mmCIF file of C-alpha atoms in Angstrom:
data_model
loop_
_atom_site.group_PDB
_atom_site.id
_atom_site.type_symbol
_atom_site.label_atom_id
_atom_site.label_comp_id
_atom_site.label_asym_id
_atom_site.label_seq_id
_atom_site.Cartn_x
_atom_site.Cartn_y
_atom_site.Cartn_z
ATOM 1 C CA MET L 1 -1.673 -15.844 17.494
ATOM 2 C CA GLY L 2 -3.217 -14.559 14.875
ATOM 3 C CA LYS L 3 -2.118 -12.409 12.020
ATOM 4 C CA GLN L 4 -1.589 -9.006 12.080
ATOM 5 C CA TYR L 5 -3.460 -7.803 8.640
ATOM 6 C CA HIS L 6 -1.672 -4.451 6.660
ATOM 7 C CA PHE L 7 -3.018 -2.854 3.975
ATOM 8 C CA LEU L 8 -0.392 -1.146 0.839
ATOM 9 C CA ALA L 9 -2.154 1.183 -1.353
ATOM 10 C CA GLY L 10 -0.856 4.474 -2.890
ATOM 11 C CA LEU L 11 -1.095 6.004 -6.565
ATOM 12 C CA HIS L 12 0.659 4.949 -9.552
ATOM 13 C CA ARG L 13 4.219 4.441 -10.434
ATOM 14 C CA SER L 14 4.745 5.840 -7.279
ATOM 15 C CA GLY L 15 7.094 2.959 -5.760
ATOM 16 C CA ASN L 16 4.337 0.321 -4.717
ATOM 17 C CA THR L 17 5.530 -2.643 -6.146
ATOM 18 C CA VAL L 18 9.134 -2.164 -5.161
ATOM 19 C CA LEU L 19 8.311 -1.301 -1.338
ATOM 20 C CA SER L 20 6.306 -4.430 -1.687
ATOM 21 C CA SER L 21 9.126 -6.751 -2.600
ATOM 22 C CA ILE L 22 10.966 -4.665 0.141
ATOM 23 C CA LEU L 23 8.536 -5.790 2.664
ATOM 24 C CA ASN L 24 8.572 -9.134 1.391
ATOM 25 C CA GLN L 25 12.390 -9.521 2.390
ATOM 26 C CA HIS L 26 11.588 -9.387 6.456
ATOM 27 C CA PRO L 27 11.017 -13.359 7.154
ATOM 28 C CA ASP L 28 7.702 -11.920 8.893
ATOM 29 C CA ILE L 29 5.686 -10.459 6.527
ATOM 30 C CA TYR L 30 4.098 -11.639 3.220
ATOM 31 C CA SER L 31 3.078 -8.772 1.157
ATOM 32 C CA SER L 32 0.985 -9.907 -1.557
ATOM 33 C CA PRO L 33 0.871 -8.926 -5.583
ATOM 34 C CA LEU L 34 -1.895 -6.768 -6.855
ATOM 35 C CA SER L 35 -4.831 -8.591 -4.351
ATOM 36 C CA PRO L 36 -8.716 -9.249 -5.173
ATOM 37 C CA VAL L 37 -10.072 -8.415 -2.010
ATOM 38 C CA SER L 38 -10.643 -5.137 -1.688
ATOM 39 C CA GLU L 39 -13.048 -5.544 -4.789
ATOM 40 C CA TYR L 40 -14.564 -8.996 -2.996
ATOM 41 C CA MET L 41 -14.906 -7.027 0.135
ATOM 42 C CA TRP L 42 -16.465 -4.149 -1.499
ATOM 43 C CA ARG L 43 -19.173 -5.984 -3.534
ATOM 44 C CA THR L 44 -20.585 -7.862 -0.748
ATOM 45 C CA TYR L 45 -20.615 -5.013 1.465
ATOM 46 C CA ASN L 46 -22.565 -2.978 -0.652
ATOM 47 C CA ALA L 47 -25.260 -6.530 -1.590
ATOM 48 C CA SER L 48 -26.719 -5.512 1.878
ATOM 49 C CA ASN L 49 -28.053 -2.267 -0.393
ATOM 50 C CA GLU L 50 -28.863 -4.085 -3.225
ATOM 51 C CA ILE L 51 -30.372 -7.990 -2.811
ATOM 52 C CA GLU L 52 -33.377 -7.800 -0.695
ATOM 53 C CA SER L 53 -32.856 -11.100 1.742
ATOM 54 C CA ALA L 54 -29.877 -8.926 3.713
ATOM 55 C CA LYS L 55 -31.698 -5.841 3.553
ATOM 56 C CA SER L 56 -33.848 -7.228 6.038
ATOM 57 C CA ASN L 57 -30.919 -9.382 7.725
ATOM 58 C CA MET L 58 -31.599 -9.309 11.464
ATOM 59 C CA TYR L 59 -28.633 -10.251 12.190
ATOM 60 C CA PRO L 60 -26.641 -7.713 10.410
ATOM 61 C CA GLU L 61 -23.437 -8.769 12.943
ATOM 62 C CA ARG L 62 -23.309 -11.708 10.786
ATOM 63 C CA SER L 63 -22.855 -9.406 7.927
ATOM 64 C CA THR L 64 -20.086 -7.738 9.045
ATOM 65 C CA ARG L 65 -18.317 -10.892 10.280
ATOM 66 C CA LEU L 66 -18.512 -12.250 7.260
ATOM 67 C CA LEU L 67 -16.636 -9.472 5.856
ATOM 68 C CA SER L 68 -13.940 -8.957 8.603
ATOM 69 C CA ARG L 69 -13.145 -12.967 8.358
ATOM 70 C CA MET L 70 -12.459 -11.902 4.063
ATOM 71 C CA LEU L 71 -8.344 -11.295 4.826
ATOM 72 C CA GLU L 72 -8.398 -14.460 7.287
ATOM 73 C CA ASN L 73 -9.832 -16.906 4.859
ATOM 74 C CA TYR L 74 -7.857 -14.757 2.165
ATOM 75 C CA TYR L 75 -4.507 -15.935 3.655
ATOM 76 C CA GLU L 76 -5.614 -18.882 5.131
ATOM 77 C CA ASP L 77 -2.423 -21.259 3.128
ATOM 78 C CA VAL L 78 0.381 -18.106 4.140
ATOM 79 C CA ASP L 79 2.648 -19.444 6.957
ATOM 80 C CA LYS L 80 3.685 -15.270 7.757
ATOM 81 C CA SER L 81 2.514 -13.935 11.169
ATOM 82 C CA ILE L 82 2.333 -10.032 9.185
ATOM 83 C CA MET L 83 0.085 -9.589 6.225
ATOM 84 C CA PHE L 84 0.199 -6.833 3.474
ATOM 85 C CA ASP L 85 -2.865 -6.460 1.008
ATOM 86 C CA ARG L 86 -1.752 -4.582 -1.850
ATOM 87 C CA ASP L 87 -4.694 -2.895 -3.411
ATOM 88 C CA LYS L 88 -4.073 0.669 -4.199
ATOM 89 C CA ASN L 89 -6.914 2.173 -3.880
ATOM 90 C CA TRP L 90 -7.347 1.483 -0.582
ATOM 91 C CA ALA L 91 -7.120 4.246 1.023
ATOM 92 C CA HIS L 92 -10.123 6.087 -1.521
ATOM 93 C CA PRO L 93 -12.621 7.224 1.246
ATOM 94 C CA ALA L 94 -14.843 4.595 0.312
ATOM 95 C CA ASN L 95 -12.952 1.462 0.695
ATOM 96 C CA ILE L 96 -12.362 3.435 4.851
ATOM 97 C CA LYS L 97 -15.261 3.748 5.203
ATOM 98 C CA MET L 98 -16.037 0.272 4.325
ATOM 99 C CA MET L 99 -13.219 -1.023 6.886
ATOM 100 C CA LYS L 100 -14.417 1.087 9.444
ATOM 101 C CA ASP L 101 -17.613 -0.410 9.046
ATOM 102 C CA CYS L 102 -16.363 -3.762 8.909
ATOM 103 C CA LEU L 103 -13.123 -4.890 10.172
ATOM 104 C CA ASP L 104 -13.001 -6.241 13.938
ATOM 105 C CA PHE L 105 -9.328 -4.223 13.697
ATOM 106 C CA LYS L 106 -8.107 -0.206 13.501
ATOM 107 C CA PRO L 107 -6.498 -0.388 9.652
ATOM 108 C CA LYS L 108 -3.042 0.506 8.931
ATOM 109 C CA ILE L 109 -2.444 1.579 5.269
ATOM 110 C CA VAL L 110 1.291 2.382 4.062
ATOM 111 C CA PHE L 111 0.218 5.096 1.129
ATOM 112 C CA THR L 112 2.824 5.791 -1.642
ATOM 113 C CA THR L 113 3.502 8.386 -2.913
ATOM 114 C CA ARG L 114 5.438 10.563 -5.805
ATOM 115 C CA ARG L 115 5.191 13.421 -8.116
ATOM 116 C CA ILE L 116 2.678 13.958 -10.482
ATOM 117 C CA THR L 117 4.530 15.067 -13.252
ATOM 118 C CA GLU L 118 7.263 12.386 -12.346
ATOM 119 C CA ILE L 119 4.272 9.978 -12.809
ATOM 120 C CA LEU L 120 3.078 11.763 -15.886
ATOM 121 C CA ALA L 121 6.274 10.790 -17.387
ATOM 122 C CA SER L 122 6.420 7.523 -16.212
ATOM 123 C CA PHE L 123 3.682 6.308 -17.754
ATOM 124 C CA ILE L 124 4.731 7.624 -20.967
ATOM 125 C CA ALA L 125 7.698 6.012 -21.419
ATOM 126 C CA MET L 126 6.298 2.601 -20.177
ATOM 127 C CA ALA L 127 3.153 2.489 -21.911
ATOM 128 C CA VAL L 128 2.653 5.495 -24.890
ATOM 129 C CA SER L 129 0.944 3.200 -27.136
ATOM 130 C CA GLU L 130 -1.709 1.721 -24.781
ATOM 131 C CA LEU L 131 -2.388 5.379 -23.657
ATOM 132 C CA VAL L 132 -3.015 6.449 -27.479
ATOM 133 C CA GLY L 133 -5.626 3.576 -27.925
ATOM 134 C CA GLY L 134 -7.035 4.575 -24.899
ATOM 135 C CA LEU L 135 -7.451 8.603 -25.681
ATOM 136 C CA HIS L 136 -8.940 7.625 -29.361
ATOM 137 C CA ASP L 137 -11.805 5.009 -27.311
ATOM 138 C CA SER L 138 -11.730 8.193 -24.131
ATOM 139 C CA SER L 139 -14.723 11.410 -24.967
ATOM 140 C CA LEU L 140 -11.572 13.233 -24.701
ATOM 141 C CA LYS L 141 -10.959 14.453 -27.544
ATOM 142 C CA ALA L 142 -7.325 15.335 -28.692
ATOM 143 C CA ASP L 143 -6.393 19.134 -29.394
ATOM 144 C CA ASN L 144 -4.491 19.081 -32.729
ATOM 145 C CA ASN L 145 -2.716 22.432 -31.533
ATOM 146 C CA LEU L 146 -0.358 20.014 -29.266
ATOM 147 C CA THR L 147 2.009 17.483 -28.442
ATOM 148 C CA LEU L 148 1.378 14.111 -28.065
ATOM 149 C CA ASN L 149 2.994 13.746 -24.987
ATOM 150 C CA ASP L 150 0.636 16.831 -23.992
ATOM 151 C CA ASN L 151 -3.031 15.236 -25.214
ATOM 152 C CA LEU L 152 -1.463 11.755 -23.710
ATOM 153 C CA CYS L 153 -0.846 14.246 -20.056
ATOM 154 C CA ASP L 154 -4.793 15.491 -20.302
ATOM 155 C CA TYR L 155 -5.578 12.276 -20.868
ATOM 156 C CA LEU L 156 -4.836 10.710 -18.380
ATOM 157 C CA MET L 157 -5.359 13.760 -15.682
ATOM 158 C CA SER L 158 -9.325 13.616 -17.526
ATOM 159 C CA GLU L 159 -11.968 13.503 -15.141
ATOM 160 C CA ASP L 160 -12.540 10.139 -16.525
ATOM 161 C CA ASN L 161 -9.277 8.437 -16.208
ATOM 162 C CA GLU L 162 -8.135 6.245 -13.369
ATOM 163 C CA LEU L 163 -5.485 8.106 -12.075
ATOM 164 C CA ARG L 164 -7.043 11.335 -11.974
ATOM 165 C CA ARG L 165 -9.901 9.617 -9.892
ATOM 166 C CA MET L 166 -7.013 7.592 -7.372
ATOM 167 C CA LEU L 167 -5.952 11.686 -6.583
ATOM 168 C CA THR L 168 -9.231 11.009 -4.483
ATOM 169 C CA MET L 169 -7.653 8.781 -1.787
ATOM 170 C CA LEU L 170 -5.056 12.192 -0.876
ATOM 171 C CA ASP L 171 -8.424 13.726 0.865
ATOM 172 C CA SER L 172 -8.181 10.229 3.198
ATOM 173 C CA ILE L 173 -5.276 11.430 4.098
ATOM 174 C CA ASP L 174 -6.400 15.174 5.471
ATOM 175 C CA ASN L 175 -9.432 13.670 6.895
ATOM 176 C CA PRO L 176 -8.568 14.215 10.669
ATOM 177 C CA ASP L 177 -10.835 11.232 11.045
ATOM 178 C CA ASN L 178 -8.495 9.346 9.441
ATOM 179 C CA ALA L 179 -5.391 10.191 12.050
ATOM 180 C CA GLY L 180 -3.338 7.207 12.660
ATOM 181 C CA MET L 181 -4.728 4.733 9.557
ATOM 182 C CA ILE L 182 -2.317 6.327 6.976
ATOM 183 C CA HIS L 183 1.218 6.283 6.496
ATOM 184 C CA VAL L 184 2.413 8.582 3.272
ATOM 185 C CA VAL L 185 5.402 7.008 1.867
ATOM 186 C CA LYS L 186 7.365 9.212 -0.828
ATOM 187 C CA TYR L 187 8.961 7.870 -3.653
ATOM 188 C CA GLU L 188 12.420 9.903 -3.857
ATOM 189 C CA ASP L 189 12.446 9.415 0.714
ATOM 190 C CA LEU L 190 11.873 5.074 -0.345
ATOM 191 C CA LEU L 191 15.038 5.564 -3.111
ATOM 192 C CA ASN L 192 16.990 8.697 -1.134
ATOM 193 C CA THR L 193 16.558 7.132 2.467
ATOM 194 C CA PRO L 194 15.604 3.411 2.215
ATOM 195 C CA GLN L 195 16.257 2.305 5.195
ATOM 196 C CA GLU L 196 15.165 5.469 7.102
ATOM 197 C CA THR L 197 12.270 5.337 5.382
ATOM 198 C CA MET L 198 11.207 1.233 6.440
ATOM 199 C CA ASP L 199 12.107 2.366 10.076
ATOM 200 C CA LYS L 200 9.400 4.932 9.812
ATOM 201 C CA ILE L 201 6.838 2.196 8.567
ATOM 202 C CA TYR L 202 7.594 -0.678 10.728
ATOM 203 C CA ASP L 203 7.553 2.363 14.104
ATOM 204 C CA PHE L 204 4.199 3.504 12.103
ATOM 205 C CA LEU L 205 3.142 -0.508 12.661
ATOM 206 C CA GLU L 206 4.683 -1.012 15.514
ATOM 207 C CA ILE L 207 6.665 -4.013 14.674
ATOM 208 C CA GLU L 208 10.162 -4.969 15.207
ATOM 209 C CA SER L 209 12.497 -3.025 12.242
ATOM 210 C CA PHE L 210 14.636 -5.320 9.935
ATOM 211 C CA GLN L 211 18.114 -4.486 8.325
ATOM 212 C CA HIS L 212 16.903 -4.339 4.249
ATOM 213 C CA ASN L 213 19.700 -5.713 1.700
ATOM 214 C CA PHE L 214 18.590 -2.527 -1.092
ATOM 215 C CA LYS L 215 20.829 -3.862 -3.544
ATOM 216 C CA ASN L 216 19.484 -7.455 -3.503
ATOM 217 C CA ILE L 217 15.802 -6.862 -4.421
ATOM 218 C CA ARG L 218 13.183 -9.570 -6.200
ATOM 219 C CA LYS L 219 9.398 -9.960 -6.348
ATOM 220 C CA ILE L 220 8.865 -13.692 -4.410
ATOM 221 C CA GLU L 221 5.772 -13.863 -7.227
ATOM 222 C CA GLU L 222 4.900 -12.452 -10.520
ATOM 223 C CA TYR L 223 1.428 -10.209 -11.312
ATOM 224 C CA ASN L 224 0.205 -11.746 -14.532
ATOM 225 C CA GLU L 225 -0.291 -8.483 -15.990
ATOM 226 C CA ALA L 226 -1.244 -9.602 -19.642
ATOM 227 C CA ALA L 227 -4.099 -11.629 -18.336
ATOM 228 C CA ALA L 228 -5.053 -7.859 -16.439
ATOM 229 C CA GLY L 229 -4.555 -6.364 -19.717
ATOM 230 C CA LEU L 230 -1.818 -4.680 -18.624
ATOM 231 C CA PRO L 231 1.640 -3.287 -20.632
ATOM 232 C CA LYS L 232 4.282 -6.173 -19.837
ATOM 233 C CA ASP L 233 7.294 -4.743 -17.372
ATOM 234 C CA LEU L 234 4.483 -2.554 -15.813
ATOM 235 C CA HIS L 235 5.261 -4.183 -12.111
ATOM 236 C CA LYS L 236 9.400 -4.935 -13.390
ATOM 237 C CA VAL L 237 11.420 -4.738 -10.252
ATOM 238 C CA ARG L 238 15.122 -3.491 -10.666
ATOM 239 C CA ARG L 239 17.034 -6.128 -8.776
ATOM 240 C CA VAL L 240 19.321 -2.888 -6.916
ATOM 241 C CA LEU L 241 17.117 0.024 -5.624
ATOM 242 C CA GLY L 242 17.581 3.362 -7.624
ATOM 243 C CA LYS L 243 15.997 5.629 -10.077
ATOM 244 C CA GLY L 244 15.946 4.933 -13.708
ATOM 245 C CA ASP L 245 16.644 6.481 -16.827
ATOM 246 C CA VAL L 246 13.458 8.638 -17.202
ATOM 247 C CA LYS L 247 13.841 12.047 -16.584
ATOM 248 C CA VAL L 248 10.349 14.127 -16.608
ATOM 249 C CA GLU L 249 12.090 16.925 -19.391
ATOM 250 C CA ASP L 250 12.422 13.941 -22.011
ATOM 251 C CA TYR L 251 8.857 13.248 -22.296
ATOM 252 C CA LEU L 252 6.828 16.738 -20.915
ATOM 253 C CA THR L 253 7.013 19.559 -22.735
ATOM 254 C CA PRO L 254 7.332 23.221 -20.637
ATOM 255 C CA ARG L 255 3.487 23.424 -20.830
ATOM 256 C CA SER L 256 2.650 19.964 -19.497
ATOM 257 C CA ILE L 257 5.214 20.463 -16.562
ATOM 258 C CA GLU L 258 3.900 24.168 -15.242
ATOM 259 C CA LYS L 259 0.105 22.743 -15.733
ATOM 260 C CA TYR L 260 0.645 19.965 -13.273
ATOM 261 C CA LYS L 261 3.464 20.716 -10.856
ATOM 262 C CA ASP L 262 1.240 22.113 -8.447
ATOM 263 C CA VAL L 263 -1.161 18.867 -8.603
ATOM 264 C CA ARG L 264 -0.857 17.443 -4.502
ATOM 265 C CA TYR L 265 1.847 15.861 -2.859
ATOM 266 C CA PHE L 266 2.806 15.470 0.268
#
């Protein structure tokens, strides 16, 4: 019996890592660490427009088959029947188009989201020194009339920052052409009603539900954050599911809260 392949995407600091760890409690599910598969597929997908021999390809179905089997080949060694490939960018409009063009099944994406003000506060609490360095290296000039954290919020929400670019994924959720492809999981729902939230995910995926243990959560694999140039413990998971101790008001001024409180949220 062939494996089922699903996708786990979402905004930064929105519970993506903890949801992946919870999914891995299901005996039939494997949810990956952050995966390179989407990048592998994207580069191969675009090669057909860049390589002369690919442009003149008389058998385009061979290229499609190559792309459609990347997931199967990448996870050949995993002895589970339901696979989640985890990359926060799977729901980007360009990736959605690539999946529709190349996969021989209808993709289903679980997408985690969170209030933007909470994401900003979480980033500042976790990685303030890295953000300061990024701000200094960016084209955005710090405003001396603002606090450091106000400047960091503006940097995170600037056009050149990945967080701002990732908000384009919300357009994919709105697009009626993607109906039935994307299931949104709110961070607050995962924390407040975890089993109900998981049951809705399983209903979306049309697989049998599972009673999870939210007081014994662990990652089955570690992500090499240092090699990826990320702050230490950025993807750390608490053993017991619950709210952290980061309060928006401790990191964001009334100015930034007011400025970003109405940014798109589901």
